[in-house]
XYZ file of C-alpha atoms in Angstrom:
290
model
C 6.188 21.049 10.633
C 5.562 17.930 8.220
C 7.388 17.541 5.017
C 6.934 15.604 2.631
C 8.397 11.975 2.387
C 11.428 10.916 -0.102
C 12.525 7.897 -1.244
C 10.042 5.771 -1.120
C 9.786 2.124 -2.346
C 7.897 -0.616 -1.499
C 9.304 -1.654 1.706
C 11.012 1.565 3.009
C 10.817 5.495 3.223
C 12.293 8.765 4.569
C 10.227 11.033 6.827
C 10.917 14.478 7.090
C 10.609 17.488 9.329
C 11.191 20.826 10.872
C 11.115 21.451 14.067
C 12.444 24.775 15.994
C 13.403 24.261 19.671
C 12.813 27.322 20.814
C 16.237 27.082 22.953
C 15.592 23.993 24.611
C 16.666 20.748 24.562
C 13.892 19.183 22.317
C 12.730 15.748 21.096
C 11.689 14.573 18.135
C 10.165 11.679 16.839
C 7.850 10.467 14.133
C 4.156 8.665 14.523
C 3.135 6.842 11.749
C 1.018 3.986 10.874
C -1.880 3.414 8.470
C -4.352 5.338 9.754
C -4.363 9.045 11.821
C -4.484 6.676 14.836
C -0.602 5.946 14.002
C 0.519 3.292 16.443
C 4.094 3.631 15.448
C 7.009 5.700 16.659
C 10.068 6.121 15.658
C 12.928 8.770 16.461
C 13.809 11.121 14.523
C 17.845 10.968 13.822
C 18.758 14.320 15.357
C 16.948 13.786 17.897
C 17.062 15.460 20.371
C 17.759 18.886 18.969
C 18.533 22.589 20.843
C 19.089 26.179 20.099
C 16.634 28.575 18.689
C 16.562 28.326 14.951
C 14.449 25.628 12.721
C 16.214 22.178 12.366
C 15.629 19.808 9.520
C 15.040 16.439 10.816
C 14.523 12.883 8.965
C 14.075 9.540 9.705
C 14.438 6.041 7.761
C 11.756 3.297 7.660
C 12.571 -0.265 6.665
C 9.747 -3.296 6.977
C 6.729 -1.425 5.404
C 3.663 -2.970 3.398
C 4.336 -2.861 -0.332
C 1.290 -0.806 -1.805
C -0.032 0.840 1.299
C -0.922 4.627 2.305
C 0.644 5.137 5.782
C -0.037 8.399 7.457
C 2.442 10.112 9.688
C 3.337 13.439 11.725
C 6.873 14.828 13.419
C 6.560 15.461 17.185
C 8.612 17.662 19.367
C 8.527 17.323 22.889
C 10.295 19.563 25.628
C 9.651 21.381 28.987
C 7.443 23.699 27.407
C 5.379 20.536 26.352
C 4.646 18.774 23.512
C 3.988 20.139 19.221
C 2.692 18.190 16.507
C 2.785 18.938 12.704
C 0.070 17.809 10.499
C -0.734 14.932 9.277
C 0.824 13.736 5.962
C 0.329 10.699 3.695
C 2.585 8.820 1.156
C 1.749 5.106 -0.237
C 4.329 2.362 -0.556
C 5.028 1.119 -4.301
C 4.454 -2.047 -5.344
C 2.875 -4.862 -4.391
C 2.463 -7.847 -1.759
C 0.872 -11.558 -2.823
C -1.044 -13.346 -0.466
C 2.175 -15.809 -0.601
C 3.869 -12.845 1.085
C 6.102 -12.231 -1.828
C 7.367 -8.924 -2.506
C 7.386 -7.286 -5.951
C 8.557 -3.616 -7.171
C 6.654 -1.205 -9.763
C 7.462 1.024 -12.222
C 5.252 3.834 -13.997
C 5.130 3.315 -17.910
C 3.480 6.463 -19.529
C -0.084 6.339 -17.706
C -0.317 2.935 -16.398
C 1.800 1.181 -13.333
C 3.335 -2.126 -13.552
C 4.906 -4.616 -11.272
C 8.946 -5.214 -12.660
C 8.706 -9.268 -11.555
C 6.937 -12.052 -12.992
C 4.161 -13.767 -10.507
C 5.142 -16.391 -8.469
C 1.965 -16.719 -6.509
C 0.655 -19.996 -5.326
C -2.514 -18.211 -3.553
C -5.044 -16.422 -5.219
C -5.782 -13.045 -3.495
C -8.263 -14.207 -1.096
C -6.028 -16.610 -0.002
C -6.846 -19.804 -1.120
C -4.517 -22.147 -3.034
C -3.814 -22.747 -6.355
C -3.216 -26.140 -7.669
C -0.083 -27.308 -8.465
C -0.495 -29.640 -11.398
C 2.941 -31.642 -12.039
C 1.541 -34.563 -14.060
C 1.806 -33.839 -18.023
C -1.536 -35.768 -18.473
C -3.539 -33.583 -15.976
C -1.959 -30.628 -16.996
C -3.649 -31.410 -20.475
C -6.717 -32.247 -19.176
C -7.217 -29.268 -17.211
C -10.341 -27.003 -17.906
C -9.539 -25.736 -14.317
C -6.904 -23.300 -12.808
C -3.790 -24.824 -12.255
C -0.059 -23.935 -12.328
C 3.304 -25.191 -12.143
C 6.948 -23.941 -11.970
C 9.325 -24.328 -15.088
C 10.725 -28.020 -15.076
C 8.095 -28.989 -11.630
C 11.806 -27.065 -10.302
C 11.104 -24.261 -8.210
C 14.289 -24.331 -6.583
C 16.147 -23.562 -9.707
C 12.962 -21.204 -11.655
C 10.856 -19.997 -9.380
C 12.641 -17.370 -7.763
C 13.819 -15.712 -10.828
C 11.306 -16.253 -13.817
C 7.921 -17.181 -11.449
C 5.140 -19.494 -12.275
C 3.796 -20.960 -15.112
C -0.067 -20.392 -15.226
C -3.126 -21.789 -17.876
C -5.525 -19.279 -18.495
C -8.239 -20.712 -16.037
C -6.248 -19.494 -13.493
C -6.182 -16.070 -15.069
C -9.720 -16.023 -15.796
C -10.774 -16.326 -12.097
C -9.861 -12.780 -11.817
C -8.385 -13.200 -8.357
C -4.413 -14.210 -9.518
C -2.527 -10.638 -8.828
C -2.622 -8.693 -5.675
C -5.492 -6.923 -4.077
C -5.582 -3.516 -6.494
C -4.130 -5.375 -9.280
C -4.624 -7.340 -12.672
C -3.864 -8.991 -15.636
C -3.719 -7.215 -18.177
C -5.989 -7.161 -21.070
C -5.023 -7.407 -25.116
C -5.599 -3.653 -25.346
C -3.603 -2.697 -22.603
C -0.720 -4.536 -23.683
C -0.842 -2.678 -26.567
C -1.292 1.082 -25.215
C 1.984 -0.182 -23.522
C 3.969 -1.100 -26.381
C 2.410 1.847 -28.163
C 3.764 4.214 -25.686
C 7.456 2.427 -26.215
C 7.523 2.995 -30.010
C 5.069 0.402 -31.146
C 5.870 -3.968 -31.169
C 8.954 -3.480 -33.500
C 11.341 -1.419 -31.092
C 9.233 -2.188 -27.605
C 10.806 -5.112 -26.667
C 14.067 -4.095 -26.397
C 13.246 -1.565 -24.427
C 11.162 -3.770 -22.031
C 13.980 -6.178 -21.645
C 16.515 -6.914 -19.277
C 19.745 -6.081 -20.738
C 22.562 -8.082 -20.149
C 22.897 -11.784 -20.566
C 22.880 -12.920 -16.954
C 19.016 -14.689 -17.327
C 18.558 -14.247 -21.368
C 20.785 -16.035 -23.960
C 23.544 -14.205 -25.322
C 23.294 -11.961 -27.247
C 19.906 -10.626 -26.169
C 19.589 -8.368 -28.831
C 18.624 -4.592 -28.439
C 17.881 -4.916 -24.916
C 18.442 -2.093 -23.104
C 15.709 -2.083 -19.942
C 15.132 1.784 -20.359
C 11.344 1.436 -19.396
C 12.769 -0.471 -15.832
C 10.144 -3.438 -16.813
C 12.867 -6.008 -16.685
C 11.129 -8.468 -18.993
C 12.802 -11.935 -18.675
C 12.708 -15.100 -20.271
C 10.577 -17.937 -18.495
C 9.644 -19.921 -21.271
C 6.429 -21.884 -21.037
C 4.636 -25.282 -20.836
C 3.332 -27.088 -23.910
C -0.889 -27.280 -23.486
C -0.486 -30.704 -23.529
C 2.028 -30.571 -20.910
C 5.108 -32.879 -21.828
C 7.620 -30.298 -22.487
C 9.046 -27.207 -20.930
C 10.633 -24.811 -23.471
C 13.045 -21.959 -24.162
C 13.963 -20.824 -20.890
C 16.101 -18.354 -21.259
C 14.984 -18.149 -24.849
C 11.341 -16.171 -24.797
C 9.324 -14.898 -22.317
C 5.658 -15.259 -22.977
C 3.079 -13.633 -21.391
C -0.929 -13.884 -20.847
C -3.380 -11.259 -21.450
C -7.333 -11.914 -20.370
C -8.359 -11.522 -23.958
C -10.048 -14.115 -25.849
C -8.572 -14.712 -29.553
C -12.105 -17.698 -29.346
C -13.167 -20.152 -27.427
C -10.063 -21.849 -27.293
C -7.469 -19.654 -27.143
C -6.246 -16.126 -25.742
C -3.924 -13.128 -26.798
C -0.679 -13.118 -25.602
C 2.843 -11.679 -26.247
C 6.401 -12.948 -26.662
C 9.851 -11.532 -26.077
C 12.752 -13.099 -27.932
C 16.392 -12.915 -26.955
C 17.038 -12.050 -30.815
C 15.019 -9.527 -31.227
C 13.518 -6.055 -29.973
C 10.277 -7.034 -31.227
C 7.226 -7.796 -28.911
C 5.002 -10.301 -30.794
C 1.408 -9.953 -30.217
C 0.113 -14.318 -30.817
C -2.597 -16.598 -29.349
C -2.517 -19.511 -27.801
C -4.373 -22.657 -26.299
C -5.728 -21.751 -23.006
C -3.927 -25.047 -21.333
C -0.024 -23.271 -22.075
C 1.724 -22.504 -19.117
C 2.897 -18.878 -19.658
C 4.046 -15.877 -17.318
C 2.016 -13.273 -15.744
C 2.828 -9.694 -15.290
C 0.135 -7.913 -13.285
C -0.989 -4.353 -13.922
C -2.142 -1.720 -11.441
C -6.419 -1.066 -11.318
């Protein structure tokens, strides 16, 4: 028989079984794939198995899709020939960019959220993104456009993501396939759910001090968001600030015609402040699930 899968993250899972030899010497392995058509095998760790009593069997997967439904089904094979169980289904958390980067989830009361900044430089169907370096184009832009903290993705990148203006937002296409930015109101029903904007930001937080100044004040991470600190890029685009300071993220909300709802984390304080800003800031992007 099938049993359910355990452990699953976004990359990996463990399949499970039960399969009775029937007093011969039996093996066992695993199809799987993303579709009843499998396509993969793998073998199942006790494999083979004997005697004539139900065995529990199990095997690890490493290399999987982030946020995809595989199906998959034990097999037992022997000289009386060959048993299937049925066909079972789990989905892989989190998500994959069309840059191939990998990010983790984490459920929040009723919605789903990625746990790392974006750090895209394709939209979901694949095209590109323009990079915009210059502090004069930057502040001309009425166009998508992004940038890395400093023009230093070497040092930033990896850890806090990209900078985007809102035009890139506003194309709709900036998360993964299934995914979003989120709007004003959803921002909200997730601080709501924390306690409300007074107390929600430490509890969205990193804790520690190892990417937000010291002392990082209240944070204790117990929602597994692991907000962090990536500063932002003046609209006019001259200066990077407060790295390590504030995070500041976009929402797809118009405040007017100018300028959209966002909200700020501050290493001095659990509160989450709900601002707007000029659409031509550089800010951080956390992406929701649909």
């Amino acid at each position: 028989e099938t049993n359910s899968a355990s452990a699953v993250t976004s990359t990996s899972v463990m399949l499970n079984g039960k399969v009775n030899p029937n007093g011969a010497s039996t093996t066992v392995t695993f199809e799987y794939g993303t579709s009843t058509s499998y396509g993969l095998l793998a073998i199942a760790t006790q494999s083979p198995v004997s005697g004539t009593t139900p065995v529990d069997v199990n095997k690890g997967l490493t290399g999987l899709t982030p946020g995809t439904t595989y199906h998959y089904r034990v097999k037992a094979e022997n000289t009386d020939g060959i048993t299937y169980g049925i066909d079972m289904t789990f989905t892989t958390t989190g998500a994959k960019d069309a840059d191939g980067n990998i990010y983790n989830s984490i459920v929040i009361g009723t919605q789903t959220w990625l746990q790392e900044n974006l750090k895209t430089r394709k939209y979901n169907d694949n095209t590109n993104i323009p990079e915009v370096t210059s502090s004069s184009s930057w502040a001309a832009l009425s166009t998508p456009g992004y940038c890395w903290y400093n023009n230093d993705k070497t040092t930033y990148g990896d850890v806090y993501g990209a900078l985007y203006n809102w035009y890139t937002v506003n194309t709709g296409k900036l998360c993964p396939t299934d995914w979003h930015v989120p709007t004003d109101d959803e921002w909200t029903t997730l601080t709501t759910y924390l306690g409300g904007e007074s107390v929600a930001g430490g509890k969205l937080k990193e804790n520690g001090t190892t990417h937000w100044l010291s002392p990082n004040s209240g944070a204790t991470n117990e929602s597994e968001f692991t907000a962090l600190p990536g500063g932002y890029r003046y609209a006019d685009g001259t200066t990077f600030s407060v790295v390590t300071i504030t995070g500041l993220w976009w929402s797809t909300t118009e405040y007017n015609t100018s300028s959209v709802w966002d909200r700020m984390f501050d290493y001095n304080s659990i509160i989450v402040s709900k601002d707007h800003g000029s659409k031509n800031l550089g800010l951080s992007i956390r992406c929701l699930k649909d």
